Coordinates of C-alpha atoms (C1' of nucleotides) in Angstrom, one line a residue:
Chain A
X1 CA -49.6 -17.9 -20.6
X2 CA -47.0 -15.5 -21.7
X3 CA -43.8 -17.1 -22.6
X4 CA -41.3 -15.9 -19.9
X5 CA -37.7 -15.8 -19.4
X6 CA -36.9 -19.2 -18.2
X7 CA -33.5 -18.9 -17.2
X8 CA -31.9 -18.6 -13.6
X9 CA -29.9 -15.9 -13.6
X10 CA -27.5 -14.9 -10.6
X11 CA -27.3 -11.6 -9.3
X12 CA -24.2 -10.4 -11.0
X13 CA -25.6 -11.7 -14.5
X14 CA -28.7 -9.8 -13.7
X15 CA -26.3 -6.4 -13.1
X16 CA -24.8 -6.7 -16.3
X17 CA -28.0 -7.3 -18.2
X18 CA -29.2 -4.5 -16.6
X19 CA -26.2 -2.4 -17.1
X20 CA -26.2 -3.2 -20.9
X21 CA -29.6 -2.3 -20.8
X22 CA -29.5 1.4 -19.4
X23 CA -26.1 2.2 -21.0
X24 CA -27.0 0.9 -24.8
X25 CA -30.5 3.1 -25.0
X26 CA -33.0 3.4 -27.3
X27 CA -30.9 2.1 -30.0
X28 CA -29.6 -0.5 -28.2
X29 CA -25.9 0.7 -29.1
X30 CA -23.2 -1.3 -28.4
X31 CA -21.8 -1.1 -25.0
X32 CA -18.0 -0.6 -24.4
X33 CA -16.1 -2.7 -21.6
X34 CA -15.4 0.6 -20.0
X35 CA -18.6 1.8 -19.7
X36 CA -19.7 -1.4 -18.0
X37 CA -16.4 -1.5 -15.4
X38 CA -17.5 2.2 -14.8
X39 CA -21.3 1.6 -14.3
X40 CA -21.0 -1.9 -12.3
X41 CA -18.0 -0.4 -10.6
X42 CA -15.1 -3.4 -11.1
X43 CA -12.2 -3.6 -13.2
X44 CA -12.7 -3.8 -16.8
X45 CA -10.8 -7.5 -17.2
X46 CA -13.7 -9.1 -14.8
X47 CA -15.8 -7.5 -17.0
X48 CA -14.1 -9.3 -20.5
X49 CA -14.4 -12.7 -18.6
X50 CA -18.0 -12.0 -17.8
X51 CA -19.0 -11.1 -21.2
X52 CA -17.2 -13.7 -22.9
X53 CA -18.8 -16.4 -20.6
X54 CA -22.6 -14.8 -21.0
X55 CA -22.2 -15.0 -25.1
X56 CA -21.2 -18.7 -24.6
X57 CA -24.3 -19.9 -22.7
X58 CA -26.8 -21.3 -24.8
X59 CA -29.4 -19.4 -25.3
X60 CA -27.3 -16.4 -25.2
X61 CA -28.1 -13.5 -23.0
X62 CA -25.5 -11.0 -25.5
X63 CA -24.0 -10.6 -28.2
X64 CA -20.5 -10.0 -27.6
X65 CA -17.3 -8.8 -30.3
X66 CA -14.0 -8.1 -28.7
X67 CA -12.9 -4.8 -28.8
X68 CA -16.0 -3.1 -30.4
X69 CA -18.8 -4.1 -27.5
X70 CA -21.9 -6.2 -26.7
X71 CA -25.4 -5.9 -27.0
X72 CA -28.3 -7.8 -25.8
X73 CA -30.1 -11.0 -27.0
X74 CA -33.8 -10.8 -27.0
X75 CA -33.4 -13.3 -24.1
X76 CA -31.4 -10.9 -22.6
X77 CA -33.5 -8.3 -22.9
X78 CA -36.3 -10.5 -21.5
X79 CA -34.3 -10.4 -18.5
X80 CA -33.4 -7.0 -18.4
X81 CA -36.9 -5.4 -18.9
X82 CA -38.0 -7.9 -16.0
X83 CA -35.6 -6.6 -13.5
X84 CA -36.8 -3.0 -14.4
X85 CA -40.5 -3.7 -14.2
X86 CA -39.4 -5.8 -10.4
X87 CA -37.3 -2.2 -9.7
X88 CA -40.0 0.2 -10.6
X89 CA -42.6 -1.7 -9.0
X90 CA -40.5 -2.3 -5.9
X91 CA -39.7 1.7 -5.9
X92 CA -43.4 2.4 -5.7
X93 CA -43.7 0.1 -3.5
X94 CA -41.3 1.3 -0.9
X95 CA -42.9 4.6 -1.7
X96 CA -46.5 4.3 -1.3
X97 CA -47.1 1.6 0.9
X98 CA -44.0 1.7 3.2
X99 CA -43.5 5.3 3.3
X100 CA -39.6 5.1 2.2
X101 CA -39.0 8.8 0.4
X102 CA -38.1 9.1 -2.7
X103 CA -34.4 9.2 -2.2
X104 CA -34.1 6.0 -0.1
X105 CA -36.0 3.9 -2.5
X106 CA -33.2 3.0 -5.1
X107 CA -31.1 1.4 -3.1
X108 CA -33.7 -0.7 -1.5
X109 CA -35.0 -2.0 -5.0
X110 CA -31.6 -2.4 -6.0
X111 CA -30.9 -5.0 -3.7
X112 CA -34.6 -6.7 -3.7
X113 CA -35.4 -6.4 -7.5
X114 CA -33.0 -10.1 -7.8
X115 CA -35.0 -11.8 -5.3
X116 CA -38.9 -11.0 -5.3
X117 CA -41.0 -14.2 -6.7
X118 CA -43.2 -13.6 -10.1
X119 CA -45.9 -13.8 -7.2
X120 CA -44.6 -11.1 -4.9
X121 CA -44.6 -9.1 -8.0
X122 CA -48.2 -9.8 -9.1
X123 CA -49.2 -9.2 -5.5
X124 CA -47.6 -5.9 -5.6
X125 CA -48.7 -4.9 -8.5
X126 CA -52.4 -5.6 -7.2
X127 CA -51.6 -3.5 -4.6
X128 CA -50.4 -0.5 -6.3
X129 CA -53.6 -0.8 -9.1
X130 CA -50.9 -2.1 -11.9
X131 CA -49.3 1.2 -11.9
X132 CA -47.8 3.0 -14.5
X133 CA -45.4 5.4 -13.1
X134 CA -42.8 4.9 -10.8
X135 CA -41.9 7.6 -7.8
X136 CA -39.1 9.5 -10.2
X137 CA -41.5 9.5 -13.5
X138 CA -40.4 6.5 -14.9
X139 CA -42.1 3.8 -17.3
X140 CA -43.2 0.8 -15.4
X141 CA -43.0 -1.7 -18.1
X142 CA -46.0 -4.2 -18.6
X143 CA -45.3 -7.8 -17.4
X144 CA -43.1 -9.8 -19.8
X145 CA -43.1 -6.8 -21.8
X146 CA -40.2 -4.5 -22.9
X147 CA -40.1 -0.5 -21.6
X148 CA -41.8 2.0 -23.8
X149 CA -40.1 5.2 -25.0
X150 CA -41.0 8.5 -24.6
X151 CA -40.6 11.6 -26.1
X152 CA -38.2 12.9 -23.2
X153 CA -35.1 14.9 -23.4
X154 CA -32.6 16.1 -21.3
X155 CA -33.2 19.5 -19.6
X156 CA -29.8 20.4 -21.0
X157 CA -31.4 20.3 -24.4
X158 CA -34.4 21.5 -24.0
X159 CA -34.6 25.0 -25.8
X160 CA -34.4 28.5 -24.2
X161 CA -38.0 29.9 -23.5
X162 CA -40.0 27.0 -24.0
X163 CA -43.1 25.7 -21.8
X164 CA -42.3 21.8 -20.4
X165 CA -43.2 19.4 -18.1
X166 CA -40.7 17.1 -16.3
X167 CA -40.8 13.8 -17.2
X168 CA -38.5 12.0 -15.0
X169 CA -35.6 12.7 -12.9
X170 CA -32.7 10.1 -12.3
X171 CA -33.2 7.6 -9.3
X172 CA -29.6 6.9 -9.1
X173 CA -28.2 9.7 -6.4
X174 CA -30.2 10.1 -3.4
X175 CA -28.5 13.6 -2.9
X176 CA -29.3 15.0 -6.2
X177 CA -33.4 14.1 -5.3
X178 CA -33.3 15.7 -2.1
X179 CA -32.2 18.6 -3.8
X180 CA -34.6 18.3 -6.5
X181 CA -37.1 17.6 -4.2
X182 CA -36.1 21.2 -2.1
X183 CA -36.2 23.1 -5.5
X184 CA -39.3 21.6 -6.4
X185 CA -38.0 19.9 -9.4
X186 CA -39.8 16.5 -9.4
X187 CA -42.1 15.1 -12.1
X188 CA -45.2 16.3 -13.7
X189 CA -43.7 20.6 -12.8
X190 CA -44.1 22.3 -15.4
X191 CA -41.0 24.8 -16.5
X192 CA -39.2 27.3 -18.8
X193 CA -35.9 27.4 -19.4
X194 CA -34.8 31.3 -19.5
X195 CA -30.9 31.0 -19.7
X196 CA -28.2 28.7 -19.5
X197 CA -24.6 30.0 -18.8
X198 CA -21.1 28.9 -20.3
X199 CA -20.5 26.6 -17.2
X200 CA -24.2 24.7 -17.7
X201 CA -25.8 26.1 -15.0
X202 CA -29.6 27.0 -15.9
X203 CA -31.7 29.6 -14.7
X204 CA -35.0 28.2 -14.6
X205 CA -38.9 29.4 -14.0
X206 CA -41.4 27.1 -12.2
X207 CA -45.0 26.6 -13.3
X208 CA -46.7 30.3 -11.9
X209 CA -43.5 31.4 -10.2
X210 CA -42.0 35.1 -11.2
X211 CA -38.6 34.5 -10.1
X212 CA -36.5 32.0 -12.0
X213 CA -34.0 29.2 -9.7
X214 CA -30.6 28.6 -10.1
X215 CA -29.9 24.5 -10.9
X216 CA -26.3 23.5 -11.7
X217 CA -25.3 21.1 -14.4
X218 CA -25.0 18.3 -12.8
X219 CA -28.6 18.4 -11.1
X220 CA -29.7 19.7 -14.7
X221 CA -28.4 16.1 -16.2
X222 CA -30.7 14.5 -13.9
X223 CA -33.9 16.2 -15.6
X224 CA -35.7 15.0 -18.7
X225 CA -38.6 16.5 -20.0
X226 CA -41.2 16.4 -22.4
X227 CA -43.5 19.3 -24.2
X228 CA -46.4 19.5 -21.8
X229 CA -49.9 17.4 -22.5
X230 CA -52.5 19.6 -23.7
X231 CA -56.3 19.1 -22.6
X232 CA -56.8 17.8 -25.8
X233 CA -54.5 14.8 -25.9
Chain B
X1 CA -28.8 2.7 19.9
X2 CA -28.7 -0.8 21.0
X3 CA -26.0 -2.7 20.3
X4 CA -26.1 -4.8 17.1
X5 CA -24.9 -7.4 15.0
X6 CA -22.1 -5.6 12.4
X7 CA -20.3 -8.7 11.1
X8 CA -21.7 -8.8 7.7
X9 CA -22.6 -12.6 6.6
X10 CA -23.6 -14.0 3.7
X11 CA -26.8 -16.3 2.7
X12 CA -25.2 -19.1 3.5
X13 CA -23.4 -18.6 6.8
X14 CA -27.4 -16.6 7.8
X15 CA -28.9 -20.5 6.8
X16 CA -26.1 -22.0 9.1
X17 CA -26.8 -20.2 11.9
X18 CA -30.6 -20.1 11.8
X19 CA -30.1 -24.1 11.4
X20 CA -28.1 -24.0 14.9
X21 CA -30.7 -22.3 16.8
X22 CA -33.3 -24.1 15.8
X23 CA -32.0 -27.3 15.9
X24 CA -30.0 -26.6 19.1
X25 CA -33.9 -26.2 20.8
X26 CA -34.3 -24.2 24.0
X27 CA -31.4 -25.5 25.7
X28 CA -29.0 -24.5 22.8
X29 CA -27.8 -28.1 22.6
X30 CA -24.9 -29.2 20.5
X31 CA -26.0 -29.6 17.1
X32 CA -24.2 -32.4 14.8
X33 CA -23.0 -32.0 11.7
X34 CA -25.1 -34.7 10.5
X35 CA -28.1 -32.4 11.5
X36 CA -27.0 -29.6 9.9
X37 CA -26.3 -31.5 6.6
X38 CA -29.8 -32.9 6.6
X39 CA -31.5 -29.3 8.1
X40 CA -29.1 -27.6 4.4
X41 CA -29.5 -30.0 2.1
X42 CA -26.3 -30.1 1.9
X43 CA -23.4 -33.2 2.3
X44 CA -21.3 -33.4 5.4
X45 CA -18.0 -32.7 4.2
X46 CA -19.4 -28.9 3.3
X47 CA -20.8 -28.0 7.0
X48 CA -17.5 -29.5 8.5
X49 CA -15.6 -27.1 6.6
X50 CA -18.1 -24.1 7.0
X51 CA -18.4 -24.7 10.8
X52 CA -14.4 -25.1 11.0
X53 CA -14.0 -21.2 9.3
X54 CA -17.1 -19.8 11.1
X55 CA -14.9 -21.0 14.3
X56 CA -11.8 -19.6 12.9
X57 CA -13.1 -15.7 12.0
X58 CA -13.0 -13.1 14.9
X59 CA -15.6 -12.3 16.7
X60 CA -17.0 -16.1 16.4
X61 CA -20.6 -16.8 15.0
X62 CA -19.8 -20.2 16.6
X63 CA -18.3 -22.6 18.9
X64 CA -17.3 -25.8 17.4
X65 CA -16.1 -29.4 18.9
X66 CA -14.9 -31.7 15.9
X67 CA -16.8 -35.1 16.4
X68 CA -19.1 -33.5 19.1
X69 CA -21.2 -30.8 17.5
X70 CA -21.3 -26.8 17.4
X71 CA -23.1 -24.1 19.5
X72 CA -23.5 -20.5 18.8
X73 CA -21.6 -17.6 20.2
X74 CA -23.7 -14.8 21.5
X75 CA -22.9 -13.2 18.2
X76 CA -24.2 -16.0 16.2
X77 CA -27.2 -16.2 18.3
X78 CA -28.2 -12.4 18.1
X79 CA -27.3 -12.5 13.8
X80 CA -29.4 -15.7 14.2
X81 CA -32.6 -14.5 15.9
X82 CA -32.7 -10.9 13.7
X83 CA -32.8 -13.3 10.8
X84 CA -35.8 -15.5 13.2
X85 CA -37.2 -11.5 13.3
X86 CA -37.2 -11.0 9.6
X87 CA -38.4 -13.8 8.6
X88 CA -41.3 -13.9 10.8
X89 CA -42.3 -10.4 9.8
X90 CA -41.9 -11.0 6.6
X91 CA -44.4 -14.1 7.1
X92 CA -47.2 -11.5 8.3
X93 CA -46.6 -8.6 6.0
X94 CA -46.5 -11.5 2.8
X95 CA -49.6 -12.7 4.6
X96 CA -52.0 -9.7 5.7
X97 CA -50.4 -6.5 3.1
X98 CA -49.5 -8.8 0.5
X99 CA -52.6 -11.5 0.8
X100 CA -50.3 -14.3 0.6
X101 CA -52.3 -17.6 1.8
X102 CA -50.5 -19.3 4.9
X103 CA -49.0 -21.7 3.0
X104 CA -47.2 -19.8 0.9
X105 CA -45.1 -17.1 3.2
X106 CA -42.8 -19.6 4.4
X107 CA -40.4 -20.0 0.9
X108 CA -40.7 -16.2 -0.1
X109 CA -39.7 -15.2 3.3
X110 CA -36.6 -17.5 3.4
X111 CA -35.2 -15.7 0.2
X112 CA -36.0 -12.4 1.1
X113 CA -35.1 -12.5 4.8
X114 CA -31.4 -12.3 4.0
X115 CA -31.6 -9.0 2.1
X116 CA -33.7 -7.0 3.7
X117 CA -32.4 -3.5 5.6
X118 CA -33.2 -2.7 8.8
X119 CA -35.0 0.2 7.6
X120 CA -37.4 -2.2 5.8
X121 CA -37.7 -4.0 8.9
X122 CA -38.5 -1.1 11.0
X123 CA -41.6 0.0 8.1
X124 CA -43.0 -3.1 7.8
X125 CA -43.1 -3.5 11.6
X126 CA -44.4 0.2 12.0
X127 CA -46.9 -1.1 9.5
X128 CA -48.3 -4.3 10.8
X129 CA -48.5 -2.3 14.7
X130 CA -45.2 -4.3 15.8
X131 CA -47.1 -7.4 15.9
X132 CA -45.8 -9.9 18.5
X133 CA -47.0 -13.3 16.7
X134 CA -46.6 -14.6 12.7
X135 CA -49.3 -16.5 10.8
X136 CA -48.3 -20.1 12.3
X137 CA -48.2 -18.8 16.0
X138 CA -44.8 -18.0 16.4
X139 CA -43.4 -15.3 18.6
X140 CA -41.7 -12.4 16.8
X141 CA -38.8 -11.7 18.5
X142 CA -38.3 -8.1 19.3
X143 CA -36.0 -5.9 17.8
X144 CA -32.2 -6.3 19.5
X145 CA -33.5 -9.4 21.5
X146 CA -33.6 -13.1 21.5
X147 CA -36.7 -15.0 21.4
X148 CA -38.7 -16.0 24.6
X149 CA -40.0 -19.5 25.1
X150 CA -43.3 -19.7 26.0
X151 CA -44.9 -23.3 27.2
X152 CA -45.9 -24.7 24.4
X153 CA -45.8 -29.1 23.8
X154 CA -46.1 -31.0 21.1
X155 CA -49.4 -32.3 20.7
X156 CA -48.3 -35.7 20.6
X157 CA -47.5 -35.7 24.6
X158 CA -50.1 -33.7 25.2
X159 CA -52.6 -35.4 28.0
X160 CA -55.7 -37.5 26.9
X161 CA -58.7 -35.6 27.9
X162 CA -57.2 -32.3 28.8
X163 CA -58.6 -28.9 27.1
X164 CA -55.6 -27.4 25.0
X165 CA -55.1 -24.6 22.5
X166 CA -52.8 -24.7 20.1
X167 CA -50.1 -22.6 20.3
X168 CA -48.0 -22.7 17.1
X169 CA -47.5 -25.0 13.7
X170 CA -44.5 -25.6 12.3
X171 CA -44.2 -23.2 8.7
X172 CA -41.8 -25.4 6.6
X173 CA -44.4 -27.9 4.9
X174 CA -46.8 -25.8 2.8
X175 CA -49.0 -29.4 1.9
X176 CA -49.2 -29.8 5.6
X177 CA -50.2 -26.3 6.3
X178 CA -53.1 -26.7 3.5
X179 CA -54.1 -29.5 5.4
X180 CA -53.9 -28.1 8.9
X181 CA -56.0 -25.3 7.3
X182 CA -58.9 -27.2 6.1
X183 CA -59.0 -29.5 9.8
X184 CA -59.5 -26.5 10.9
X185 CA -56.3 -26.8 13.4
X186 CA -55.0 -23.2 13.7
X187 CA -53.2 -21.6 16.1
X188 CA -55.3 -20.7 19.2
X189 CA -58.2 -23.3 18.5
X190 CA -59.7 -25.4 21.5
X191 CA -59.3 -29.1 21.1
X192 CA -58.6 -31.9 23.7
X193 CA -57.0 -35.3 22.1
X194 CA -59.2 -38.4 22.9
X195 CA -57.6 -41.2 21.8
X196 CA -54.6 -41.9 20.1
X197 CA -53.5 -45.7 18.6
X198 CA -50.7 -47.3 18.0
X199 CA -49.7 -45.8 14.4
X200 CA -49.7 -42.3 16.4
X201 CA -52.8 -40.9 14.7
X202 CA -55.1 -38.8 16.8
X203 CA -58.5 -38.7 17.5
X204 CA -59.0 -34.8 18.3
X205 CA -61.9 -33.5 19.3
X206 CA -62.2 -29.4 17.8
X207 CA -63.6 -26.7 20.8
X208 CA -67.4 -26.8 20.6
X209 CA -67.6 -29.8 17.9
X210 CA -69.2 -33.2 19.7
X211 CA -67.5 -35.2 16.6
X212 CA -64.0 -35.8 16.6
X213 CA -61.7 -35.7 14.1
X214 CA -58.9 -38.3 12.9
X215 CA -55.4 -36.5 12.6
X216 CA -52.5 -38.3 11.1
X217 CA -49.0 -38.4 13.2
X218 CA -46.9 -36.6 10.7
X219 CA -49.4 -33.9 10.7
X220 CA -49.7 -33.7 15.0
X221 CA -46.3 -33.4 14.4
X222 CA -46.8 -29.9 13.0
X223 CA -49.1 -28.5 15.9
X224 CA -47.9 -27.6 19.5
X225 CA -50.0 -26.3 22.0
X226 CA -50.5 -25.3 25.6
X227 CA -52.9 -25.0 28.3
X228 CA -55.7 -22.7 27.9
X229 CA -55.2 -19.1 29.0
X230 CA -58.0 -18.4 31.3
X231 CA -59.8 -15.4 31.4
X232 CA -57.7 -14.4 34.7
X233 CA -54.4 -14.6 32.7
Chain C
dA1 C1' 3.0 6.5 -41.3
dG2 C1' 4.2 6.6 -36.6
dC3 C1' 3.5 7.5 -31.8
dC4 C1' 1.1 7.2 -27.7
dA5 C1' -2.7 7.2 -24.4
dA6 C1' -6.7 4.8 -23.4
dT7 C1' -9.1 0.8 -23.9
dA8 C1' -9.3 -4.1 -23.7
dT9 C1' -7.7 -8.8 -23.3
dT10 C1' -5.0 -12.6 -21.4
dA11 C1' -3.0 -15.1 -17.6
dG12 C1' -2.8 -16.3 -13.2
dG13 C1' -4.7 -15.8 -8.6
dC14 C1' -8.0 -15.4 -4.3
dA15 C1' -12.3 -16.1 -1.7
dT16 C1' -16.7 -18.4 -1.3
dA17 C1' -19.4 -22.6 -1.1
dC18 C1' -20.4 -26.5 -2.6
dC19 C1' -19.0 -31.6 -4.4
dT20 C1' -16.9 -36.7 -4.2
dA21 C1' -13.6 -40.2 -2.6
dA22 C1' -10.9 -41.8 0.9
dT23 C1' -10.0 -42.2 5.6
dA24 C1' -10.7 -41.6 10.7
dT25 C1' -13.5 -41.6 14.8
dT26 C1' -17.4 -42.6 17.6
dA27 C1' -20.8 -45.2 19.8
dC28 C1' -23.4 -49.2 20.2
dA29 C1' -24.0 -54.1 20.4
dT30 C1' -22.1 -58.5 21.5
Chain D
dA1 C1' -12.5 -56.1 24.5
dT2 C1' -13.8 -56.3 19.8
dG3 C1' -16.4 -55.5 15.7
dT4 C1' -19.1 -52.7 12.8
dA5 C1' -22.2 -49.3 11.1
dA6 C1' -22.9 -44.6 11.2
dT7 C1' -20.9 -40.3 11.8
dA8 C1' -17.4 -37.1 10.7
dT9 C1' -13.1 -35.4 8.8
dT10 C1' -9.5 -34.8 5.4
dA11 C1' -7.9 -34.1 0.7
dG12 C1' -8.6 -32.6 -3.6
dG13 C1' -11.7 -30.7 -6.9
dT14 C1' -15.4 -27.5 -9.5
dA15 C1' -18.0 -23.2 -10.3
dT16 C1' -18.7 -18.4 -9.6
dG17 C1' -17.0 -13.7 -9.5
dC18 C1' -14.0 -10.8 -8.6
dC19 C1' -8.8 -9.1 -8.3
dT20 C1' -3.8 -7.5 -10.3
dA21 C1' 0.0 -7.6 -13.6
dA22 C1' 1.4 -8.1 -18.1
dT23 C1' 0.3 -7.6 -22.8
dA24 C1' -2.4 -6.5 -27.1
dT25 C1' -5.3 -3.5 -29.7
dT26 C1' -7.6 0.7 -31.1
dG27 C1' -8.2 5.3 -32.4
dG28 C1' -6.7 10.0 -32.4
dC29 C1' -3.1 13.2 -33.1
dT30 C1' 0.9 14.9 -35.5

DNA sequence: AGCCAATATTAGGCATACCTAATATTACAT
DNA sequence: ATGTAATATTAGGTATGCCTAATATTGGCT
């Protein structure tokens, strides 16, 4: 059996590891204070006391220097990786099987992901046929596994005049998918970007389509995309 | 839109008041401290000061005597029987989506019955065809509404020599539930007690069977039942 | 090097929900 | 009416997780 994270974590422990998580990236950078007050939404003094407390525990869920940030332990990251897999899996979940749309799904999962059993999971996953993908494109990590990366970029980066494919689209504002979801801009589309103005806005051609669509900046930032798969890959 | 409950509670104060309906029975009886302590797991001192704030706050989730006991309000009672709602969907959909065995919904359920929204009420309901009866027998309250009795016993005053059918067992011992299982003593099963002796085993003979079998008291103690519903009915 | 705004920490506090020890009350038996 | 065991409350405490106010540190700009 798989050695698992063995800990009981609280809710609020779970957030942070989580938060730490999704802010550090693919390099695990250092997170600040700020960043964390900003993404959990309290004051950046509950956040010291927090973080001091969490690098105290034994084992240690982070690795924390005053001033200059924390990172996670591999325990933490244990953690972490398992509240994503529960969140994904609980997104496609809500999705498929109870019929939520895509833009009511985060929320949901947000709540739940702290609470389902390791059984509720494996039952859910049976369900689904141990999925890969989650409603908004993203990774579902294997069990007791960390996420993979992918070779996915920000639409905002992506150059002028080349062929993509979305890859995934941010699961965090339920506005910005409805209105992705109205322009069509969901993952697995295929794209070119033609022109981007000074303010960010893009001007962007869909799959067969002749006439490009406005997207502003900010429903830009929720894009990532990827150079499309070939038949031969 | 009917009316509903908008005080928001937390876990515990939900466990409290789910303790006082179902320990206050049908005739909402004052329920003791001491009853409440051993329902929570928790000591005496913590449900005296619980049930003192919870009488304090405005509206009231309860009405509380010192020295004599505590009732709920009519708010208390309607946060009480959407949690009685949740939970008992939550038993179905664990048992017939998720292929939980019987014995297994009851703890899952608990946890997750506080966190649920009412939109994931209303899908898994819309789901299982807004079932009126859980896994152990129990009636599923509708939406807005208290529970209804029905005339159900427990088997242990039930009549020597009078047909019966059982109506509902009680969820909160899996072991006993594993056991009830393989007696074959399930909710809406034919039986008719024969005998029972001092020690308060029964001697319970199972619809068509011609052997009767030997049921311990602790485990009648699980099972009521009621008369049979004729085919008039 | 010095200034200053932003970041971050420290100190003290509040609310929630439980604990133990000490004390008060109740109800039952005699 | 009295005694006593069980029930229940009061008083003070701990842990968790957040808050504000005051203070310290950092990094960028000049």
């Amino acid at each position: 059996m798989p050695k698992q994270s063995t800990l009981a974590t609280t809710e609020s422990v779970d957030d942070y590891l989580k938060a730490i998580l999704e802010l550090g990236g693919a390099e695990a950078s250092q997170v600040t204070t700020n960043a964390l007050a900003g993404r959990l939404g309290i004051r950046t003094p509950s956040v010291t006391g927090m973080l001091q407390k969490l690098a105290l525990q034994r084992p240690s869920l982070v690795v924390y220097e005053k001033h200059r940030g924390v990172r996670l332990t591999a325990a933490g990251k244990r953690r972490a990786w398992e509240l994503v897999r529960h969140h994904r899996l609980l997104e496609l979940f809500l999705h498929d099987v109870l019929k939520y749309s895509w833009d009511e799904v985060h929320e949901e999962a947000e709540r739940l992901e702290h609470f389902i059993s390791e059984r509720f999971e494996d039952r859910v996953a049976a369900i689904l046929g141990d999925p890969e993908i989650d409603p908004h494109g993203h990774v579902i990590p294997q069990k007791y596994e960390a996420g993979v990366l992918r070779d996915e970029v920000p639409l905002a980066r992506w150059p002028l005049g080349t062929p993509a494919t979305i890859s995934s689209v941010s699961d965090r504002s339920a506005a910005a998918l409805r209105e992705l979801e109205r322009l069509g801009l969901m993952p697995g589309v295929a794209l070119t970007v033609e022109r981007r103005n000074a303010a960010g806005s893009h001007s962007i051609r869909l799959g067969a389509h002749t006439e490009p669509i406005r997207v502003s900046s900010d429903l830009a930032a929720c894009v990532l995309v990827a150079a499309p798969v070939t038949a031969l890959s």
